[in-house]
Coordinates of C-alpha atoms in Angstrom, one line a residue:
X552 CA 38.0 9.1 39.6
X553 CA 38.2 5.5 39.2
X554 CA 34.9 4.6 41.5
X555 CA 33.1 7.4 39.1
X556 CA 34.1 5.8 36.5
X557 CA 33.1 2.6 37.5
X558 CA 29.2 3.8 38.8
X559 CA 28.5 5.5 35.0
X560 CA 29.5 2.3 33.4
X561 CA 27.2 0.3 35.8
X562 CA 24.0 2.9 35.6
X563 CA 24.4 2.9 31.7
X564 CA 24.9 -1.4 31.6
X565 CA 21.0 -1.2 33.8
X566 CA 19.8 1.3 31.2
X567 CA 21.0 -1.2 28.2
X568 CA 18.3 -3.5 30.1
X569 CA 15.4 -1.6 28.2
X570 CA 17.1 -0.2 25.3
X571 CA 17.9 -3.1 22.4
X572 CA 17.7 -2.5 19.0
X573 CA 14.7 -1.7 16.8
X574 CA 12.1 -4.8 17.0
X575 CA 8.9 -5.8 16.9
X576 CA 6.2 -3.7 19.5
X577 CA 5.4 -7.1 20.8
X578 CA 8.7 -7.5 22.0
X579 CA 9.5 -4.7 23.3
X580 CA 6.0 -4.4 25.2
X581 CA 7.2 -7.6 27.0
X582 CA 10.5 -6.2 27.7
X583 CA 9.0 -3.4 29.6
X584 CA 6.3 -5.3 31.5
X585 CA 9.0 -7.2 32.9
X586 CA 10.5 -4.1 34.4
X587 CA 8.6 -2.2 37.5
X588 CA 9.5 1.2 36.3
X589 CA 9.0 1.0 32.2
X590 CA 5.8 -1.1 33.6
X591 CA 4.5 1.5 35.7
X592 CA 5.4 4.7 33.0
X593 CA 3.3 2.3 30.4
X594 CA 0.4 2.1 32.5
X595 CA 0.3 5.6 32.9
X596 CA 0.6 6.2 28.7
X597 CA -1.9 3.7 28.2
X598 CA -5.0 6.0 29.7
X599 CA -3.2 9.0 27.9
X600 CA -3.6 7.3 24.9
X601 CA -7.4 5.3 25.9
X602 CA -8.5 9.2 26.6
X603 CA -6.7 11.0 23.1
X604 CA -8.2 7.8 21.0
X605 CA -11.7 8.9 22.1
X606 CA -11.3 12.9 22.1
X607 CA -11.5 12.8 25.8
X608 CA -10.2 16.4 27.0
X609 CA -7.3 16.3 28.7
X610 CA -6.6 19.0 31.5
X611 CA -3.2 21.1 32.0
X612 CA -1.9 18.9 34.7
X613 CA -2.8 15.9 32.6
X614 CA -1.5 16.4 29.2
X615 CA 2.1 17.4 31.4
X616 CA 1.8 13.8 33.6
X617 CA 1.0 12.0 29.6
X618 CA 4.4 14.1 28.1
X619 CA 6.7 13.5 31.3
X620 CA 5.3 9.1 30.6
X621 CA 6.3 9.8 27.1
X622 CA 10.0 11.6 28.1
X623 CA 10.2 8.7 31.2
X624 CA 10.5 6.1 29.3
X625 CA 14.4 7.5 27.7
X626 CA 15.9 5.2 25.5
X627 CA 13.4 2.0 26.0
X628 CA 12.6 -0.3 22.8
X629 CA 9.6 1.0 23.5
X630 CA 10.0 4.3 21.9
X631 CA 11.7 2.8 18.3
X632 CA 9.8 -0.2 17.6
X633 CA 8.3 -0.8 14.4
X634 CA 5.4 -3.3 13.6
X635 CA 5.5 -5.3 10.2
X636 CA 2.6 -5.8 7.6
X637 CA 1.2 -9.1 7.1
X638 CA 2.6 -10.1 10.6
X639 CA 0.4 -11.8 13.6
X640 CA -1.2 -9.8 16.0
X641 CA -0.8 -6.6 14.0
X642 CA -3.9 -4.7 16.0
X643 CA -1.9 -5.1 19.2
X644 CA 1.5 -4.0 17.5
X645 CA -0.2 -1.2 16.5
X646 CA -2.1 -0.3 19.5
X647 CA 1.5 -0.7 21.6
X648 CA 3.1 1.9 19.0
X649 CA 0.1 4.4 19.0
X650 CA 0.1 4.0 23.2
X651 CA 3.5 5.6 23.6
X652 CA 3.3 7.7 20.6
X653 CA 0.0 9.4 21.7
X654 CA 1.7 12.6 21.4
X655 CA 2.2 12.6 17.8
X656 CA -1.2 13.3 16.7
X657 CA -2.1 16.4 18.9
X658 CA -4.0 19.2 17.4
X659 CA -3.6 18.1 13.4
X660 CA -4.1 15.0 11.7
X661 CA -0.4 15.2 10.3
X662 CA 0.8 11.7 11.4
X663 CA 3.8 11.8 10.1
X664 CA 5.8 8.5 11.6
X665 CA 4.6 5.4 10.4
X666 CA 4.4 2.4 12.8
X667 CA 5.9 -0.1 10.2
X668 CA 8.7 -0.9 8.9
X669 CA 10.1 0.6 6.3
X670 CA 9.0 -1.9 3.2
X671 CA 12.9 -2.5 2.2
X672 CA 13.5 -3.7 5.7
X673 CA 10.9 -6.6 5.7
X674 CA 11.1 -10.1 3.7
X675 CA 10.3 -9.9 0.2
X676 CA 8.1 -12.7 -1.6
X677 CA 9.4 -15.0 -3.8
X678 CA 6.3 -15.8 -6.1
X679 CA 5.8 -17.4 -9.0
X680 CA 4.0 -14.7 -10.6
X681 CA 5.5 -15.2 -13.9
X682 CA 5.1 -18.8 -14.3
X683 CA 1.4 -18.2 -14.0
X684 CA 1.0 -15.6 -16.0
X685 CA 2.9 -17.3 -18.8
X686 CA 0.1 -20.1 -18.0
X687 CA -2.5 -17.5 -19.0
X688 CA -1.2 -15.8 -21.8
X689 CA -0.2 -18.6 -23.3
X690 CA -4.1 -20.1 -23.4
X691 CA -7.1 -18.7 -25.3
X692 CA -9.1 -18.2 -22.4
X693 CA -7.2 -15.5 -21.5
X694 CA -9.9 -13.3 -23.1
X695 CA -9.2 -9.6 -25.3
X696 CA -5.6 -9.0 -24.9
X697 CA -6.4 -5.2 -24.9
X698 CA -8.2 -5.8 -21.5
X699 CA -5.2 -6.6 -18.7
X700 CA -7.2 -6.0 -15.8
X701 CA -9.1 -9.3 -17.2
X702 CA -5.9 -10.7 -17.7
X703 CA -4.6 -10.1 -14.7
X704 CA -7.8 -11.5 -12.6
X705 CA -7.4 -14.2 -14.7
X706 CA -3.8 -14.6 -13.7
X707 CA -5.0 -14.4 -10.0
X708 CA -7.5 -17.3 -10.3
X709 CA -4.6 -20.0 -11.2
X710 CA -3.4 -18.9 -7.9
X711 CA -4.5 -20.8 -5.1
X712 CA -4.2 -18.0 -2.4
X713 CA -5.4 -15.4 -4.6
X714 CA -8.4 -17.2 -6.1
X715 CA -9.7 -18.1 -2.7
X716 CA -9.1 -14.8 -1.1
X717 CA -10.3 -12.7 -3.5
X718 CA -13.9 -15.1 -3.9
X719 CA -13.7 -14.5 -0.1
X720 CA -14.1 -10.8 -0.1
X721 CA -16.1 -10.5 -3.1
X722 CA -18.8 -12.7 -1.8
X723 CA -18.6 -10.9 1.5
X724 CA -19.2 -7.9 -0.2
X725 CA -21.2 -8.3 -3.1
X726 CA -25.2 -8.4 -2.4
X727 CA -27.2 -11.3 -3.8
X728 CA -29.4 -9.8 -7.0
X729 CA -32.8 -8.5 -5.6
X730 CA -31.9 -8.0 -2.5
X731 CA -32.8 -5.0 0.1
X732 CA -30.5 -5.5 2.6
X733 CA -27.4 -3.7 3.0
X734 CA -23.9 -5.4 2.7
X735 CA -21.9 -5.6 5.8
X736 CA -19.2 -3.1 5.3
X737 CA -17.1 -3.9 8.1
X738 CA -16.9 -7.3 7.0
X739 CA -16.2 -6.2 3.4
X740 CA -13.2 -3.9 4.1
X741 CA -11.9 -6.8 6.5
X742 CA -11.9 -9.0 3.7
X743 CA -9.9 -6.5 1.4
X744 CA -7.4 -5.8 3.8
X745 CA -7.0 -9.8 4.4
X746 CA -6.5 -9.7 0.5
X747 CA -4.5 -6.9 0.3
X748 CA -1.9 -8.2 3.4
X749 CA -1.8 -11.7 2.4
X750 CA -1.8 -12.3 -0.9
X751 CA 1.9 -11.4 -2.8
X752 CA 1.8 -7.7 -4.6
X753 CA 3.0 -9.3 -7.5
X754 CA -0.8 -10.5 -8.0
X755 CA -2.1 -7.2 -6.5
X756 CA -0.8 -4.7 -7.7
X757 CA -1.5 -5.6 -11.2
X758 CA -5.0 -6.1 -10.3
X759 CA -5.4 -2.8 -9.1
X760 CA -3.2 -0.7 -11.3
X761 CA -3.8 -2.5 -14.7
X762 CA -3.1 0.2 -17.2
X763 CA -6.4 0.5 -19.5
X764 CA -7.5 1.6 -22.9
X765 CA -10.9 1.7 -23.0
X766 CA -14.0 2.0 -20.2
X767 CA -14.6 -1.6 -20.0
X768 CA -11.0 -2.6 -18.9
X769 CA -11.7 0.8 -16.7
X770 CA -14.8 -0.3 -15.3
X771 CA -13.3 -3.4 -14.0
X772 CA -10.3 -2.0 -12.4
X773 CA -12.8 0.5 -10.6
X774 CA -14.9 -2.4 -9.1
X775 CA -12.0 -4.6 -8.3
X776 CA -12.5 -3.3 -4.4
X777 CA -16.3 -3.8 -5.2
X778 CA -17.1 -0.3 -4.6
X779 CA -20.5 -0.6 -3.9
X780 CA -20.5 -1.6 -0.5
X781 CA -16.6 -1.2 0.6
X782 CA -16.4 2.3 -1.1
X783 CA -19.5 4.1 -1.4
X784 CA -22.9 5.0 0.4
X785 CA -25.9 6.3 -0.6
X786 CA -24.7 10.0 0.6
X787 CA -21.2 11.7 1.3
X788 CA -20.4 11.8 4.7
X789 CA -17.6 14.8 6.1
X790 CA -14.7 14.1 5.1
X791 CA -13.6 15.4 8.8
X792 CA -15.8 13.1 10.0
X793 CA -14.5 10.5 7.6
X794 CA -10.8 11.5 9.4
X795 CA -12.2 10.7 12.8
X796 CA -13.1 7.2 12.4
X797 CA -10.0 6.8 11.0
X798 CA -8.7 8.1 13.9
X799 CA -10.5 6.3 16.2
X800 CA -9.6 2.7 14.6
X801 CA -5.5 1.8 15.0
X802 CA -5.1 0.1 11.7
X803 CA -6.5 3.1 10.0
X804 CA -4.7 5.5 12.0
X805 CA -2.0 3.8 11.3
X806 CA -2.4 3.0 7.5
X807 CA -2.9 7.1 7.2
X808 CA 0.7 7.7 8.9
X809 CA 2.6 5.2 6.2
X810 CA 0.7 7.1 3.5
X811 CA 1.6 10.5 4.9
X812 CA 5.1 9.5 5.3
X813 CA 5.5 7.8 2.2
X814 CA 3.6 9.4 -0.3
X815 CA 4.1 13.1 1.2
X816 CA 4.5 15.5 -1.9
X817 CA 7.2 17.4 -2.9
X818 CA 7.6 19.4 -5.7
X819 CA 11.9 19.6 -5.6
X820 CA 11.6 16.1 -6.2
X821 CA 12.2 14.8 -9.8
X822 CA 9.4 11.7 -8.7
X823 CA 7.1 14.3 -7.0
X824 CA 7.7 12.1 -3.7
X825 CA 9.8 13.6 -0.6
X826 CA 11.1 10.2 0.2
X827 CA 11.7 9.3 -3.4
X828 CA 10.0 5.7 -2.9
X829 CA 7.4 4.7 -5.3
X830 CA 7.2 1.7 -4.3
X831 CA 6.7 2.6 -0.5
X832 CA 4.2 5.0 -2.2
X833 CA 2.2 2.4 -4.2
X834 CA 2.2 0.3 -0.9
X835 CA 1.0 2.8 1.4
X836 CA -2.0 3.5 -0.9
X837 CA -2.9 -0.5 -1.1
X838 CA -2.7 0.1 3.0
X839 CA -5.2 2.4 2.8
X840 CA -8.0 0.0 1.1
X841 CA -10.3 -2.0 3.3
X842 CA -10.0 1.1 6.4
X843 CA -12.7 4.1 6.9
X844 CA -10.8 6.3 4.2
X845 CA -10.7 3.9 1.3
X846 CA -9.6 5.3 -2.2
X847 CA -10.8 4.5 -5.0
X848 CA -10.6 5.6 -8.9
X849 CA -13.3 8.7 -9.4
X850 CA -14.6 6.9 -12.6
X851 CA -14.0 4.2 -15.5
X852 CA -12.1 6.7 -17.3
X853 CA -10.0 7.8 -15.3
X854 CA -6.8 6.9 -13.0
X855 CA -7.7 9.7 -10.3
X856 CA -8.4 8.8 -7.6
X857 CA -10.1 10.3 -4.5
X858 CA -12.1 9.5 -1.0
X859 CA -16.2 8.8 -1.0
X860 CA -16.7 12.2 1.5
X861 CA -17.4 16.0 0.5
X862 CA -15.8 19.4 1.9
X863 CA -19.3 20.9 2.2
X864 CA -20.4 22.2 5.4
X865 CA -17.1 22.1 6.9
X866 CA -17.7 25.9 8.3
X867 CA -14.3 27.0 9.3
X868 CA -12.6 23.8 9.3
X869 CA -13.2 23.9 5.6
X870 CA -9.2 24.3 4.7
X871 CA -8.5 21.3 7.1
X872 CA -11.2 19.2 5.5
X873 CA -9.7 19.9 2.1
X874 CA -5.9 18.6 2.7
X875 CA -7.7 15.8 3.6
X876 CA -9.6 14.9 -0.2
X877 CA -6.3 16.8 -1.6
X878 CA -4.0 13.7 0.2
X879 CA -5.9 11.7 -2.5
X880 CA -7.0 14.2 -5.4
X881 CA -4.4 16.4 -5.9
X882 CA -1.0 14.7 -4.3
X883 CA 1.4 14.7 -6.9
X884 CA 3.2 12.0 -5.7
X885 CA 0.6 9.4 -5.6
X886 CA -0.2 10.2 -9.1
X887 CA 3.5 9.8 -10.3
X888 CA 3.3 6.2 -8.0
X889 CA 0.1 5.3 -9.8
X890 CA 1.1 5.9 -13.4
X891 CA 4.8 4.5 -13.0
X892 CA 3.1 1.2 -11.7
X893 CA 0.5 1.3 -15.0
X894 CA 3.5 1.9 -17.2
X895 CA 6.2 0.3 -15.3
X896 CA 6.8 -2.1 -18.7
X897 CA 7.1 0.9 -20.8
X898 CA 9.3 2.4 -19.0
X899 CA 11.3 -0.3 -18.7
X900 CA 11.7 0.1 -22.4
X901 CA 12.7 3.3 -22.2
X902 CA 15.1 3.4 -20.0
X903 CA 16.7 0.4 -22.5
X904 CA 16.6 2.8 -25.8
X905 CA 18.0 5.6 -23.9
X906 CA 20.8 3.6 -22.7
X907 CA 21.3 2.0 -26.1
X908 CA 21.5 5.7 -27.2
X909 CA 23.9 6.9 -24.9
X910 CA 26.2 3.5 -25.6
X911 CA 26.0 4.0 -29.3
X912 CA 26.9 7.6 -28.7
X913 CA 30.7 6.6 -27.2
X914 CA 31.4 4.6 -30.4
X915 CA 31.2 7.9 -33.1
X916 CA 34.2 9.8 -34.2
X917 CA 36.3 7.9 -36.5
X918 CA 34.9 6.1 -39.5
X919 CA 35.2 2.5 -38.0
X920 CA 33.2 3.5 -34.9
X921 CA 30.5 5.2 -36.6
X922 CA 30.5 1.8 -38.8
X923 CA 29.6 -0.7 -35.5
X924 CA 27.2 1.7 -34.1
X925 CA 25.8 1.7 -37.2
X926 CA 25.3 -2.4 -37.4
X927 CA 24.6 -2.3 -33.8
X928 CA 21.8 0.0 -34.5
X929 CA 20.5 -1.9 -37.0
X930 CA 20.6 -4.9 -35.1
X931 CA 18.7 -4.2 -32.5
X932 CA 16.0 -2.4 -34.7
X933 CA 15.2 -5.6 -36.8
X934 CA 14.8 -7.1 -33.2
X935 CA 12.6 -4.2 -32.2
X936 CA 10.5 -5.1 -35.4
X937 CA 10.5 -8.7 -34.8
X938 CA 8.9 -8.1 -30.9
X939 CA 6.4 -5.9 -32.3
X940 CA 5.5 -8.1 -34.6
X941 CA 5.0 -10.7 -32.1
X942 CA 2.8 -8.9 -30.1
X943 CA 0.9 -6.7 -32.3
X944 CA -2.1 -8.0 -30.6
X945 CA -1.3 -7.3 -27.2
X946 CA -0.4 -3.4 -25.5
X947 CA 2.6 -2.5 -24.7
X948 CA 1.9 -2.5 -20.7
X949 CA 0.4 -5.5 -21.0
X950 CA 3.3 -7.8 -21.9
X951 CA 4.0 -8.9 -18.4
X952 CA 1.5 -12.0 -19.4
X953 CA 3.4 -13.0 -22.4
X954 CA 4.8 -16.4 -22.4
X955 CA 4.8 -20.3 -23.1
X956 CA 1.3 -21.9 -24.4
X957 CA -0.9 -24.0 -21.9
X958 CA -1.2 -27.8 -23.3
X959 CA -4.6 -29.1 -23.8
X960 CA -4.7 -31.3 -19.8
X961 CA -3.7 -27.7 -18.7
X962 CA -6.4 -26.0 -20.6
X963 CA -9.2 -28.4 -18.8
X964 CA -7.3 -28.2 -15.5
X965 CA -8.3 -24.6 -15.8
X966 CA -10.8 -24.2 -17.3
X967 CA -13.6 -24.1 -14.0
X968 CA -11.0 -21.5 -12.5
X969 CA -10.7 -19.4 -15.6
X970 CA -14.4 -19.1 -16.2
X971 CA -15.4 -17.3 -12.9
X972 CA -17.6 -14.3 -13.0
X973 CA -15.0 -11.9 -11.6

């Protein structure tokens, strides 16, 4: 009994060998190699996954040896490693993930598990967001104060990183005036994602999702991803055909299984989300720009937002190749995210008077209590006044930019920055 004992204890201490906790792909590919058995099972999931990547046909006897890989490897690192945005060598992480998670997109293009990690999990920025933007708002170069989109670009070009990235793409993809040639897409979407991945979200997101009032603060938000070369085309392709170069490329492939885990519908769910993120939400759709199925908002007026592919001629696919524009057009989800992030202020405001409310509710019942809810009421009303006084000129959502005046050396500092054309 004792010997028994023993042996299970020893066969489970060489089976901890391959199995440590979550990490990195690129650890956990080395951890493998380094073992003849995990090495040889990889091997063999690598050419399931070269063949599934390029809708090789697999037959019976082949799709069993590609599932018995998959079940070999047990408990291995392998099969729970995550990759992380913004991190080096993110094409390989990715390509390790997809390689023994083949299986996972067989006969749909429900993805379902995202490779990376969940967003709470990785190292959050500390910016200084705030101390710019009170640079900006405090300056009269900030331009109409009913226009935050040009606010925020304006907020994002007295940031080194963001200023020099965003020039990047947008003279990558932006064709000189007059000129025939076509932009270079691939190039263009690379640049986005570089923007997207490197530059803080506090400067992103309020680029992208800048809540507007009129069709020239809407116009600007559309062509922030300059739409004309990393969006559009001169005809619709398939959106099935649109999936399948997704498919075909790891980051997209990938970018598509974050937003189908994070920003899957569900209509039990007060948020409209089935993992009740937003903010995993928001970030999965800002995944999505700069790959084969970039969104983008429909039109100037509008905060839809939907794929550059049609449904037509889809034959009897046509239900398949609708799920795929209603991801985008109709997820109710996303549109929750979207409008949250445009009225994240707002609601912050809220949330303050209904709490206010609900404290000022406790104090009622005898004639003294009624009394300080009273003055407290009235307190913070002539504060409330006082606030909207201050920034009549500005909208609501747009208040994120208020703050302390720029001095004149600051003003002339700027000034070149300030000025650009986008």
């Amino acid at each position: 009994m004792g010997l028994a004992l023993l042996l299970g204890l020893l066969l489970s201490r060489a089976g901890d060998l391959l199995a440590v906790p979550r990490s990195d792909c690129l650890a956990a590919e080395q951890l493998c190699l380094s073992d003849s058995t995990c090495n040889a099972t990889y091997r063999t999931l690598e050419s399931c996954a070269l063949a599934k990547t390029h809708f090789l046909p697999l037959d019976h006897d082949s799709r069993v040896r590609c599932l018995n890989a998959e079940l070999d490897l047990g408990n291995s690192s392998l099969l729970h490693c995550k990759c992380h945005r913004r991190m080096k060598r993110q094409e390989h992480c990715l390509r390790i993930f997809w390689t023994v998670h083949s299986s996972v997109t067989d006969g749909y293009f429900n993805l379902e598990t995202s490779p990376y990690e969940n967003p709470a999990n990785e190292e959050q920025w500390k910016t200084h967001y705030n101390e710019v933007a009170a640079l900006v708002s405090g300056s009269r170069l900030a331009g109409d104060a009913t226009n935050p989109c040009l606010e925020a670009s304006h907020v994002c070009n007295l940031s080194r990183k963001c200023f020099r990235l965003r020039t990047d793409y947008a003279s990558i993809c932006t064709k000189e005036a007059g000129s025939e040639d076509t932009c270079d897409r691939r190039k263009c979407r690379r640049g986005l994602r570089n923007f997207f991945e490197r530059v803080p979200e506090d400067f992103t997101k309020r680029i992208l999702f800048c809540p507007c009032q009129d069709e020239l603060c809407g116009e600007r938000r559309r062509k922030t991803i300059v739409p004309d070369c990393s969006f559009q085309a001169n005809t619709k392709p398939n959106c099935l055909g649109l999936l399948d170069s997704c498919l075909e490329d790891h980051i997209c492939k990938s970018r598509l299984a974050d937003f189908q885990q994070n920003c899957q519908p569900a209509d039990m769910s007060p948020g409209g989300c089935s993992q009740h993120n937003h903010a995993a939400c928001l970030q999965a759709y800002m995944g999505m720009i700069g790959t084969p199925m970039t969104p983008n908002y429909v039109s100037n007026s509008s905060v839809k937002v939907s794929l550059w592919c049609t449904c037509e001629s889809s034959g009897n696919q046509k239900e398949k190749c609708d799920q795929i524009l209603g991801m985008f057009e109709s997820n109710k989800c996303l549109e929750n995210t979207i409008w949250f992030q445009m009225h994240l202020k707002q609601t912050a405001l809220e949330r303050q008077e209904d709490l206010f409310y609900s404290s000022s509710l406790s104090f009622q019942g005898d004639s003294a209590s009624t009394s300080l809810a009273s003055e407290m009421s009235q307190v913070v009303e002539g504060k409330t006044q006082r606030d909207i006084s201050k920034h009549s000129s500005m909208p609501m959502t747009s208040s994120v930019y208020s703050g302390a005046a720029v001095s004149g050396p600051s003003l002339v500092l700027f000034l070149p920055l300030l000025l650009s054309p986008f």
